Tab-separated table of C-alpha atoms in Angstrom:
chain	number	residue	atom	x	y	z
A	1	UNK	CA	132.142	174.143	66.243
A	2	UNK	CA	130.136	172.972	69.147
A	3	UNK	CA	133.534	172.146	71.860
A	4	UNK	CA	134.791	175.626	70.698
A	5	UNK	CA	134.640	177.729	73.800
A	6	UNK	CA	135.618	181.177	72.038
A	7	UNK	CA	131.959	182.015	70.438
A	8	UNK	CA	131.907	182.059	66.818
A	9	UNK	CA	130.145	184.618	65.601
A	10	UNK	CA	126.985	183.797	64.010
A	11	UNK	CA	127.514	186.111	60.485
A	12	UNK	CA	130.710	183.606	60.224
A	13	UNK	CA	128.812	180.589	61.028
A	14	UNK	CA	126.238	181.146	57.847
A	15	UNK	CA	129.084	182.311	56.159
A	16	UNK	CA	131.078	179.105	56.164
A	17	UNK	CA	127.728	177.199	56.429
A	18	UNK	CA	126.990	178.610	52.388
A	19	UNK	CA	130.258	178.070	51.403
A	20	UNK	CA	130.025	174.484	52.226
A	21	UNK	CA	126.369	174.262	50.356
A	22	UNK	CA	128.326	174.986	47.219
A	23	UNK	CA	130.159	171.933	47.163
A	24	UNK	CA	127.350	169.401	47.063
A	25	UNK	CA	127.008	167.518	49.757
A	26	UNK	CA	124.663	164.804	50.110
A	27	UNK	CA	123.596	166.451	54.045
A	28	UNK	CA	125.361	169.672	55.610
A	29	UNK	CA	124.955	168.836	59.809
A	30	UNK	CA	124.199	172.641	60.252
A	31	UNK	CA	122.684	173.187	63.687
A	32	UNK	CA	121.319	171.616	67.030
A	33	UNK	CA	117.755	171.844	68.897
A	34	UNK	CA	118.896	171.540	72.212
A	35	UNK	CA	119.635	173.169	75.277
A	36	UNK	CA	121.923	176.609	75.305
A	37	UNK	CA	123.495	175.590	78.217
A	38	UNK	CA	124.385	172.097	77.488
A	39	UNK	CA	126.086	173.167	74.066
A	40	UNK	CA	126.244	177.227	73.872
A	41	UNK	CA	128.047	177.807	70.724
A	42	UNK	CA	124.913	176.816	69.501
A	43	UNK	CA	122.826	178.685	70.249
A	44	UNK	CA	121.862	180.957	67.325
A	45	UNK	CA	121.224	177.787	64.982
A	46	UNK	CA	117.613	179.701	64.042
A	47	UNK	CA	119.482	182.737	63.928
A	48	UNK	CA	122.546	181.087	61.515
A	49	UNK	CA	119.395	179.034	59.610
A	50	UNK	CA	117.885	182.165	58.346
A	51	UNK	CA	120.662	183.636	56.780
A	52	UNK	CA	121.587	180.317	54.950
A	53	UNK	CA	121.231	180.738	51.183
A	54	UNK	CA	119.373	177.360	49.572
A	55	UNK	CA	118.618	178.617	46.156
A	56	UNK	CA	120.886	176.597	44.423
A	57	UNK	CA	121.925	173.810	46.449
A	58	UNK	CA	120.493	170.123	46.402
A	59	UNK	CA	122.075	169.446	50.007
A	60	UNK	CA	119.618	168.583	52.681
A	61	UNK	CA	120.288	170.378	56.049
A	62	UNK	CA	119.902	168.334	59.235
A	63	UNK	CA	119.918	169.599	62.791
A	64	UNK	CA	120.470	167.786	66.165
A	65	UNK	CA	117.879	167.129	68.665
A	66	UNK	CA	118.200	165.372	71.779
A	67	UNK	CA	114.465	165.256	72.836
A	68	UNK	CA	110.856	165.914	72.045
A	69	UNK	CA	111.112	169.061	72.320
A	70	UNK	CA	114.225	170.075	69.669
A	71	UNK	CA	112.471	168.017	67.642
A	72	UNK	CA	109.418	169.753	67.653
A	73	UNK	CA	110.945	173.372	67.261
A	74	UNK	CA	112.824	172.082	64.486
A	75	UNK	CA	109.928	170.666	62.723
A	76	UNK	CA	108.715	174.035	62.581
A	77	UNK	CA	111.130	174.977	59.968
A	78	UNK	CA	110.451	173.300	56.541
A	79	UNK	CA	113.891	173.762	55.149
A	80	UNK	CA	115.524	171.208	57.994
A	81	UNK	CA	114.613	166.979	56.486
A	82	UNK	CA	116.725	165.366	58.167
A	83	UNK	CA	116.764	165.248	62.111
A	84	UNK	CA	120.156	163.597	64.118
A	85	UNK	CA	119.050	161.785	67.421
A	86	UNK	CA	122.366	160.615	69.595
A	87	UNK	CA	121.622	157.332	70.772
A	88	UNK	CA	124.482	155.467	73.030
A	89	UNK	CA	125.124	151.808	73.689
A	90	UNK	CA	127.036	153.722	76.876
A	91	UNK	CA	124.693	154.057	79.652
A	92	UNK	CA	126.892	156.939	81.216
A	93	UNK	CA	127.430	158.351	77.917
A	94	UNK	CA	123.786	158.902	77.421
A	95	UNK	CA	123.274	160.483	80.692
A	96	UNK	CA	126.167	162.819	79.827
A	97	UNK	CA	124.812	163.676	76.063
A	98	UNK	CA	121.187	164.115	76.924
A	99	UNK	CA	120.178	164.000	80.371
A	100	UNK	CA	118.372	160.510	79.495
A	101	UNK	CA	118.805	156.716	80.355
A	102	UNK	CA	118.840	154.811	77.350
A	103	UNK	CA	115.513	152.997	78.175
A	104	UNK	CA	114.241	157.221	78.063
A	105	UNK	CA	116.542	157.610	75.099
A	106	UNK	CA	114.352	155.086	73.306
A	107	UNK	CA	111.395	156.650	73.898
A	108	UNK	CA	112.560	159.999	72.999
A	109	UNK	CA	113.381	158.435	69.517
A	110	UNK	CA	109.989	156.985	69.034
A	111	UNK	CA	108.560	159.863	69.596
A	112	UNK	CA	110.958	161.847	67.392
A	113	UNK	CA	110.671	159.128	64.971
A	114	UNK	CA	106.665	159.876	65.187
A	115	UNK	CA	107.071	163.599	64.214
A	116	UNK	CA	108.985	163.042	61.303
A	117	UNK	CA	106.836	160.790	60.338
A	118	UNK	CA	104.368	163.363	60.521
A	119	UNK	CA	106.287	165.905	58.891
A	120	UNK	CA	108.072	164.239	56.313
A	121	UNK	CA	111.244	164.389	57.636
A	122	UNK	CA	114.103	161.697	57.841
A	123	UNK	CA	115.931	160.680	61.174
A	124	UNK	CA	118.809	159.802	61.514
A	125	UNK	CA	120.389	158.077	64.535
A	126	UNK	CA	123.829	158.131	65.558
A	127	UNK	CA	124.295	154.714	67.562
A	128	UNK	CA	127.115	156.566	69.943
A	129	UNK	CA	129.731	154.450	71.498
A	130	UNK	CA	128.999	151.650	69.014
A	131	UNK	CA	132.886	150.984	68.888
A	132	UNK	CA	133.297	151.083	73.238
A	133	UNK	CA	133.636	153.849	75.625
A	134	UNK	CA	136.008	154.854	78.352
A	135	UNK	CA	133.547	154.731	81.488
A	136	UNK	CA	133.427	150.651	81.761
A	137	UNK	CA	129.768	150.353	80.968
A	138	UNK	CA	129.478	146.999	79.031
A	139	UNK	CA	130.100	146.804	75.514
A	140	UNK	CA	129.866	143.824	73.095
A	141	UNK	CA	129.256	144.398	69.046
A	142	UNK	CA	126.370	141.612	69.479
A	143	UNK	CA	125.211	144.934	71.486
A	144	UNK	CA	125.260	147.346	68.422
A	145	UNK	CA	122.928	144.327	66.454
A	146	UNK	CA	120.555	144.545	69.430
A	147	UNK	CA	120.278	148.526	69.086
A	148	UNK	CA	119.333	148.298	65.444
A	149	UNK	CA	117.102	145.466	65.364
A	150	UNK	CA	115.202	147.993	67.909
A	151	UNK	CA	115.925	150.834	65.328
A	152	UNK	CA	114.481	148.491	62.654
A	153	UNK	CA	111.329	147.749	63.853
A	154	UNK	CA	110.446	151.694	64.531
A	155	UNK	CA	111.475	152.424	60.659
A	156	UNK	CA	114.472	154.408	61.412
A	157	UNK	CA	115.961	154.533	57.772
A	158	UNK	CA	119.495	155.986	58.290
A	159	UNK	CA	121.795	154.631	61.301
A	160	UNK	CA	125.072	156.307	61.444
A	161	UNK	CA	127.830	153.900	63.586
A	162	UNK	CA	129.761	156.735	65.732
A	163	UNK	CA	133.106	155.888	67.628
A	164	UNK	CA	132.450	158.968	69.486
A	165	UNK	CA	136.071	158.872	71.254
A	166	UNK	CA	138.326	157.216	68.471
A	167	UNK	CA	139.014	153.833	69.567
A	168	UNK	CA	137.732	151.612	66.819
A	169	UNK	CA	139.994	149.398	65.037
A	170	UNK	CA	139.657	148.419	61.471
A	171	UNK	CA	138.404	145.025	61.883
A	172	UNK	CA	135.708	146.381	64.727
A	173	UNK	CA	134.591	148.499	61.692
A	174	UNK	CA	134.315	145.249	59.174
A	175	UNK	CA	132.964	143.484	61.554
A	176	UNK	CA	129.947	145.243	62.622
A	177	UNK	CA	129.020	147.294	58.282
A	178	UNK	CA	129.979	143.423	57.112
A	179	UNK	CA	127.111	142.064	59.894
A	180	UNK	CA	124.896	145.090	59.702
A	181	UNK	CA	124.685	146.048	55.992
A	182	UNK	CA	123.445	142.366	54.486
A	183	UNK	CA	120.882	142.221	57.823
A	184	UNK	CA	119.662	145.315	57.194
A	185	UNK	CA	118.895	146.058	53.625
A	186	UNK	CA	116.394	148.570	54.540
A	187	UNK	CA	118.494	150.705	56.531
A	188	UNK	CA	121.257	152.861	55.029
A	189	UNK	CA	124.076	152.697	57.415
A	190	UNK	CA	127.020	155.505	57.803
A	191	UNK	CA	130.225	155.769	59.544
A	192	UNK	CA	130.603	158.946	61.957
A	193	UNK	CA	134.054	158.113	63.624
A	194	UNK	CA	136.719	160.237	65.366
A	195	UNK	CA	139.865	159.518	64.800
A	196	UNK	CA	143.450	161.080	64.614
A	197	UNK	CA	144.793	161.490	61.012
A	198	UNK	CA	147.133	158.221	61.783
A	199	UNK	CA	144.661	155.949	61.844
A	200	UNK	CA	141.806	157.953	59.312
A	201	UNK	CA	142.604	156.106	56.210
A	202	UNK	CA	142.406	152.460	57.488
A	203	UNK	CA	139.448	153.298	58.977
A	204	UNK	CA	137.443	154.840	56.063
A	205	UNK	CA	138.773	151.910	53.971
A	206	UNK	CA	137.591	149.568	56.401
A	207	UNK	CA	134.453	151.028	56.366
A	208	UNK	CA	133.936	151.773	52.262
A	209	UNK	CA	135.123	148.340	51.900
A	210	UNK	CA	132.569	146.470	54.144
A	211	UNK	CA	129.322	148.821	52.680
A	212	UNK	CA	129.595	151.734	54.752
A	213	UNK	CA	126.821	154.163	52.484
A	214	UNK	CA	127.329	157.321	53.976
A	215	UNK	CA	130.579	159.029	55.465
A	216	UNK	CA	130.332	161.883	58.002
A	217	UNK	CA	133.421	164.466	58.018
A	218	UNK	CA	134.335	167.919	59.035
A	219	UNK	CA	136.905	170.201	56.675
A	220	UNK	CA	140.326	169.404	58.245
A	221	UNK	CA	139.074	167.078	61.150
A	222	UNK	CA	138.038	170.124	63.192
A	223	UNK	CA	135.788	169.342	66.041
A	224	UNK	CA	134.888	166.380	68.488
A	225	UNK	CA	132.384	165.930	71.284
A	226	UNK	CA	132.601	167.916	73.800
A	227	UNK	CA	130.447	165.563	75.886
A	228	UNK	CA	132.625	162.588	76.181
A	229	UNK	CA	135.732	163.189	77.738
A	230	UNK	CA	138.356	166.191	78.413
A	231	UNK	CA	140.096	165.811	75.290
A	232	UNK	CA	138.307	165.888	71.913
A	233	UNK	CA	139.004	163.533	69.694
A	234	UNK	CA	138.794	164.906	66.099
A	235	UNK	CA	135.936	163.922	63.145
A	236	UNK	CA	137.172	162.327	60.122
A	237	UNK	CA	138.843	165.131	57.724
A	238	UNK	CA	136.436	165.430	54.630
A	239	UNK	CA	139.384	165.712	52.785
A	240	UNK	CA	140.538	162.062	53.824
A	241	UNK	CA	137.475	161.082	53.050
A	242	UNK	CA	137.275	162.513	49.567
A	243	UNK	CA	141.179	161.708	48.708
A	244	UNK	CA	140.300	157.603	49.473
A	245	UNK	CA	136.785	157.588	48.020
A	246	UNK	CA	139.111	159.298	44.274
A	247	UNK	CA	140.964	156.453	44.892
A	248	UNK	CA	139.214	153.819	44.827
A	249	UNK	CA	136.968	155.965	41.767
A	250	UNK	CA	134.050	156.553	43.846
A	251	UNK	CA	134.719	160.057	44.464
A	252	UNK	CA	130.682	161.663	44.377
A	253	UNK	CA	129.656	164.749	42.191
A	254	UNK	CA	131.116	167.218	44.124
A	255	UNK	CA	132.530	170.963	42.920
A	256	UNK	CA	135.917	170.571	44.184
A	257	UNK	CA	136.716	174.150	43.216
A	258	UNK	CA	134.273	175.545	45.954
A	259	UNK	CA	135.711	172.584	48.115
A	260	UNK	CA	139.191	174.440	47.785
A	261	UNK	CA	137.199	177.549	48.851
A	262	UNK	CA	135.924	175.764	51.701
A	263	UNK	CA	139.384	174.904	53.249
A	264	UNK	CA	140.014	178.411	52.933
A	265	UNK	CA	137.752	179.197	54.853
A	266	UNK	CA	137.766	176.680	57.671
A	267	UNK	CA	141.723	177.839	58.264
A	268	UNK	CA	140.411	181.600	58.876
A	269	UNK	CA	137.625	180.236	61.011
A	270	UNK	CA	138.848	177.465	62.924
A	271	UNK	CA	142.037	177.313	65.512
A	272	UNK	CA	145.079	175.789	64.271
A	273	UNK	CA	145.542	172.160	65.880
């Protein structure tokens, strides 16, 4: 939702957000700690939080902070465990997602990394870029090693590999979960890519095949980041993601009759593209 310019109301947002709680997810991304004005659709994520229905759902909810300070408003709300920290290899990128250098990027996460520590929560750290960018900053995958050998040693459990603009190939993606994943028992690692539906499949194969753990999607590959370039490039369709993962008979425990509900939905919500 958050490149939509056209404010979604936030009734519809908890609305959709319950629908998806249904289906079993492993995590529902649900909200974001940080500035209005840098991302003002949204804004109402305490708002959209209380009206969110957890009685009978075993997904865990996490929210996006991109400093101290998200972090510590969102640790004041027990029902959020899991907290998403952007982290770029992309020096420009960073400046552009959080108003930090990655040397203050790194801090920020320690410190982040300290309060859910504190509060028994998880964090999770999208290593954006980790696939190149479009601003010539360098980039090497002996980079992406570096970042989570830091991540390592400051007990960051979940490291999500984001090609934030959709230009990974297949063997970029083998290459780095095929390095990473052996290296790093400790760490669960995840693929959050953007991609167009062309290229999704190889991708998530690549990916499943090489040890990817985790898989973030949005319903119908709605979505994108608003803060890397002028066009968004869309997530991963959860659908893809579910029709590969059947395939290969690794599909999880998932109602897929409230799934079917949930694409409903998303076509009354979301604009066609």
């Amino acid at each position: 939702m958050q490149g939509l310019d056209e404010f979604i109301p936030t009734e519809v947002k908890a609305a959709y957000l319950n629908q998806l709680l249904k289906v079993g997810f492993d995590t529902v991304d649900f909200g974001s700690f940080v500035s209005p004005k840098a991302i003002p659709q949204l804004r109402d994520t305490v708002d959209v939080l209380k009206r969110l229905d957890l009685s009978e759902t075993h997904s865990k909810l996490l929210a996006i902070v991109a400093n101290t300070r998200g972090a510590e408003e969102a640790a004041n709300w027990s029902e959020i465990s899991h907290f998403g920290f952007p982290l770029s290899i992309s020096e420009t990128f960073q400046k552009r997602n959080t108003n930090k250098s990655i040397s203050e990027a790194l801090k920020s996460v320690e410190e982040i990394q300290g309060i859910c520590k504190r509060s028994n929560r998880t964090l999770v750290i999208y290593i954006s870029m980790g696939f190149g960018n479009p601003y010539g900053d360098p980039y090497d995958l002996s980079t992406v090693e570096e970042f989570t050998t830091l991540l390592s040693e400051l007990e960051i459990k979940i490291i999500s590999l984001a090609d934030t603009i959709g230009v990974s190939s297949p063997d970029q993606i083998k290459y780095l979960f095929n390095t990473l994943v052996p290296k790093f028992p400790a760490i669960e690692f995840g693929a959050h890519l953007h991609s167009n539906p062309a290229t999704a499949v190889q991708k998530i194969e690549a990916a499943y095949l090489s040890g990817c753990q985790r898989f973030d999607g949005a319903i119908r590959g709605f979505g994108g980041c608003p803060m890397a370039e002028d066009e968004l490039v869309g997530n991963l369709a959860t659908e893809a993601i579910l029709a590969y993962l059947k395939s290969e008979d690794a599909l999880p425990n998932l109602d897929l009759k409230e799934f079917a509900n949930s694409l409903i939905m998303a076509d009354s919500i979301f604009p066609k593209h």
